């Protein structure tokens, strides 16, 4: 896959968001939501500190963008996230009507891509482009370093 300069720039912003989560001792996942080259929202994992199982980076970015746009529909926007979204975040992205999701590292345990074939026949009211592997080594290393530190 050939990534654009904008794709790389925005994924680096998502990596900065992931670093914020890391400093809070949260799993370092970061996300940014972009439309027509403009940053609409940012987010990083925050479920432990907020006692909120829905406080994933993607959800935080959607909340931030929706608040700014004064609309929960973020039609056509692109989400850049350092780790492949889970099924919960996938559902939120459908409801928000994003146009494209770009992730860094895949998540073989809870990542949604393992469910895409099953969901393909589902009567979903929206679909988006789903692309992975952007800055994958950097995204994966950030996660692995976090878990190495935690395991001592």
Short mmCIF file of C-alpha atoms in Angstrom, two decimals:
data_model
loop_
_atom_site.label_atom_id
_atom_site.label_comp_id
_atom_site.label_asym_id
_atom_site.label_seq_id
_atom_site.Cartn_x
_atom_site.Cartn_y
_atom_site.Cartn_z
CA UNK A 1 0.00 0.00 0.00
CA UNK A 2 1.25 3.46 -0.84
CA UNK A 3 0.53 5.87 1.99
CA UNK A 4 0.25 9.61 1.38
CA UNK A 5 2.24 12.22 3.28
CA UNK A 6 -1.00 13.25 5.00
CA UNK A 7 -1.63 9.66 6.10
CA UNK A 8 1.82 9.48 7.68
CA UNK A 9 1.46 12.92 9.32
CA UNK A 10 -1.89 12.07 10.91
CA UNK A 11 -0.75 8.64 12.10
CA UNK A 12 2.19 10.36 13.80
CA UNK A 13 -0.36 12.57 15.60
CA UNK A 14 -2.17 9.39 16.66
CA UNK A 15 1.15 8.04 18.00
CA UNK A 16 1.48 11.27 20.05
CA UNK A 17 -1.97 10.59 21.50
CA UNK A 18 -0.90 7.04 22.33
CA UNK A 19 2.09 8.48 24.20
CA UNK A 20 -0.34 10.51 26.35
CA UNK A 21 -2.11 7.27 27.29
CA UNK A 22 1.24 5.67 28.09
CA UNK A 23 2.12 8.53 30.46
CA UNK A 24 -1.19 7.88 32.25
CA UNK A 25 -0.27 4.17 32.55
CA UNK A 26 -3.06 3.29 30.11
CA UNK A 27 -2.54 0.93 27.16
CA UNK A 28 -0.93 3.29 24.61
CA UNK A 29 -3.49 3.61 21.84
CA UNK A 30 -4.12 6.94 20.17
CA UNK A 31 -6.49 8.19 17.51
CA UNK A 32 -7.18 11.32 15.49
CA UNK A 33 -10.18 12.09 13.29
CA UNK A 34 -9.63 14.16 10.16
CA UNK A 35 -11.85 15.62 7.47
CA UNK A 36 -10.57 17.31 4.32
CA UNK A 37 -7.14 17.72 5.89
CA UNK A 38 -8.50 19.35 9.06
CA UNK A 39 -8.09 17.75 12.47
CA UNK A 40 -11.55 17.33 14.01
CA UNK A 41 -10.78 15.36 17.14
CA UNK A 42 -8.13 13.54 19.15
CA UNK A 43 -8.27 10.78 21.70
CA UNK A 44 -6.24 8.27 23.64
CA UNK A 45 -7.09 5.26 25.75
CA UNK A 46 -8.41 6.29 29.13
CA UNK A 47 -10.69 3.52 30.46
CA UNK A 48 -8.80 2.76 33.68
CA UNK A 49 -8.51 6.34 34.96
CA UNK A 50 -12.08 7.20 33.89
CA UNK A 51 -13.53 3.88 35.11
CA UNK A 52 -15.20 3.71 31.71
CA UNK A 53 -14.92 0.60 29.53
CA UNK A 54 -15.95 2.66 26.48
CA UNK A 55 -13.12 5.20 26.84
CA UNK A 56 -11.08 3.75 23.97
CA UNK A 57 -8.99 6.10 21.85
CA UNK A 58 -11.41 5.85 18.91
CA UNK A 59 -14.43 6.69 21.06
CA UNK A 60 -12.58 9.60 22.68
CA UNK A 61 -11.66 10.97 19.22
CA UNK A 62 -15.27 10.60 18.04
CA UNK A 63 -16.55 12.38 21.15
CA UNK A 64 -14.04 15.18 20.68
CA UNK A 65 -14.91 15.61 17.00
CA UNK A 66 -18.66 15.38 17.58
CA UNK A 67 -18.46 18.04 20.26
CA UNK A 68 -16.48 20.33 17.97
CA UNK A 69 -18.72 19.69 14.93
CA UNK A 70 -21.91 19.83 17.03
CA UNK A 71 -22.95 16.66 15.22
CA UNK A 72 -22.54 12.97 15.92
CA UNK A 73 -22.44 12.28 12.19
CA UNK A 74 -18.88 12.71 10.97
CA UNK A 75 -19.64 11.71 7.41
CA UNK A 76 -16.64 11.00 5.24
CA UNK A 77 -14.03 11.67 7.95
CA UNK A 78 -10.92 9.50 8.31
CA UNK A 79 -9.91 7.98 11.62
CA UNK A 80 -6.23 7.22 12.18
CA UNK A 81 -5.64 4.86 15.11
CA UNK A 82 -2.48 3.14 16.28
CA UNK A 83 -4.15 -0.22 17.00
CA UNK A 84 -6.81 -2.03 15.00
CA UNK A 85 -10.28 -1.14 16.36
CA UNK A 86 -12.33 -3.57 18.42
CA UNK A 87 -15.92 -4.49 17.63
CA UNK A 88 -17.32 -1.79 19.97
CA UNK A 89 -15.32 0.93 18.24
CA UNK A 90 -16.23 -0.49 14.83
CA UNK A 91 -19.91 -0.06 15.73
CA UNK A 92 -19.36 3.53 16.86
CA UNK A 93 -17.52 4.30 13.62
CA UNK A 94 -20.46 2.95 11.63
CA UNK A 95 -22.89 5.13 13.60
CA UNK A 96 -20.67 8.17 13.09
CA UNK A 97 -20.57 7.49 9.32
CA UNK A 98 -16.80 7.83 8.99
CA UNK A 99 -15.54 7.20 5.49
CA UNK A 100 -12.20 5.57 6.20
CA UNK A 101 -10.34 3.92 9.06
CA UNK A 102 -6.55 3.61 8.95
CA UNK A 103 -4.81 1.65 11.70
CA UNK A 104 -1.21 0.87 12.52
CA UNK A 105 -0.79 -2.43 14.34
CA UNK A 106 -3.23 -5.29 13.96
CA UNK A 107 -4.82 -6.80 17.05
CA UNK A 108 -5.17 -10.57 16.66
CA UNK A 109 -7.04 -10.92 19.97
CA UNK A 110 -9.89 -8.41 19.71
CA UNK A 111 -9.35 -6.58 16.42
CA UNK A 112 -12.42 -6.34 14.23
CA UNK A 113 -10.76 -7.53 11.01
CA UNK A 114 -11.18 -11.13 12.12
CA UNK A 115 -14.95 -10.50 12.08
CA UNK A 116 -15.21 -8.64 8.77
CA UNK A 117 -16.08 -11.74 6.74
CA UNK A 118 -18.89 -12.52 9.17
CA UNK A 119 -20.11 -8.91 9.08
CA UNK A 120 -19.92 -8.77 5.28
CA UNK A 121 -23.40 -10.22 4.90
CA UNK A 122 -24.85 -8.12 7.72
CA UNK A 123 -27.36 -5.44 6.86
CA UNK A 124 -25.16 -2.62 8.12
CA UNK A 125 -26.50 0.85 7.38
CA UNK A 126 -23.02 2.18 6.58
CA UNK A 127 -19.68 0.86 5.38
CA UNK A 128 -16.25 2.43 5.32
CA UNK A 129 -12.80 1.75 3.90
CA UNK A 130 -10.66 -0.21 6.37
CA UNK A 131 -6.87 -0.13 5.87
CA UNK A 132 -4.11 -1.39 8.14
CA UNK A 133 -0.35 -1.38 8.50
CA UNK A 134 0.47 2.35 8.45
CA UNK A 135 3.59 2.90 10.58
CA UNK A 136 2.97 -0.60 11.92
CA UNK A 137 6.48 -1.11 13.40
CA UNK A 138 6.27 2.14 15.40
CA UNK A 139 2.73 1.43 16.59
CA UNK A 140 3.57 -2.15 17.58
CA UNK A 141 6.79 -1.16 19.37
CA UNK A 142 4.96 1.45 21.44
CA UNK A 143 2.52 -1.22 22.64
CA UNK A 144 5.19 -3.86 23.21
CA UNK A 145 7.38 -1.45 25.21
CA UNK A 146 4.41 -0.64 27.46
CA UNK A 147 3.73 -4.30 28.19
CA UNK A 148 7.45 -5.09 28.70
CA UNK A 149 7.59 -2.36 31.39
CA UNK A 150 4.45 -3.68 33.05
CA UNK A 151 5.75 -7.21 33.19
CA UNK A 152 9.02 -5.98 34.68
#
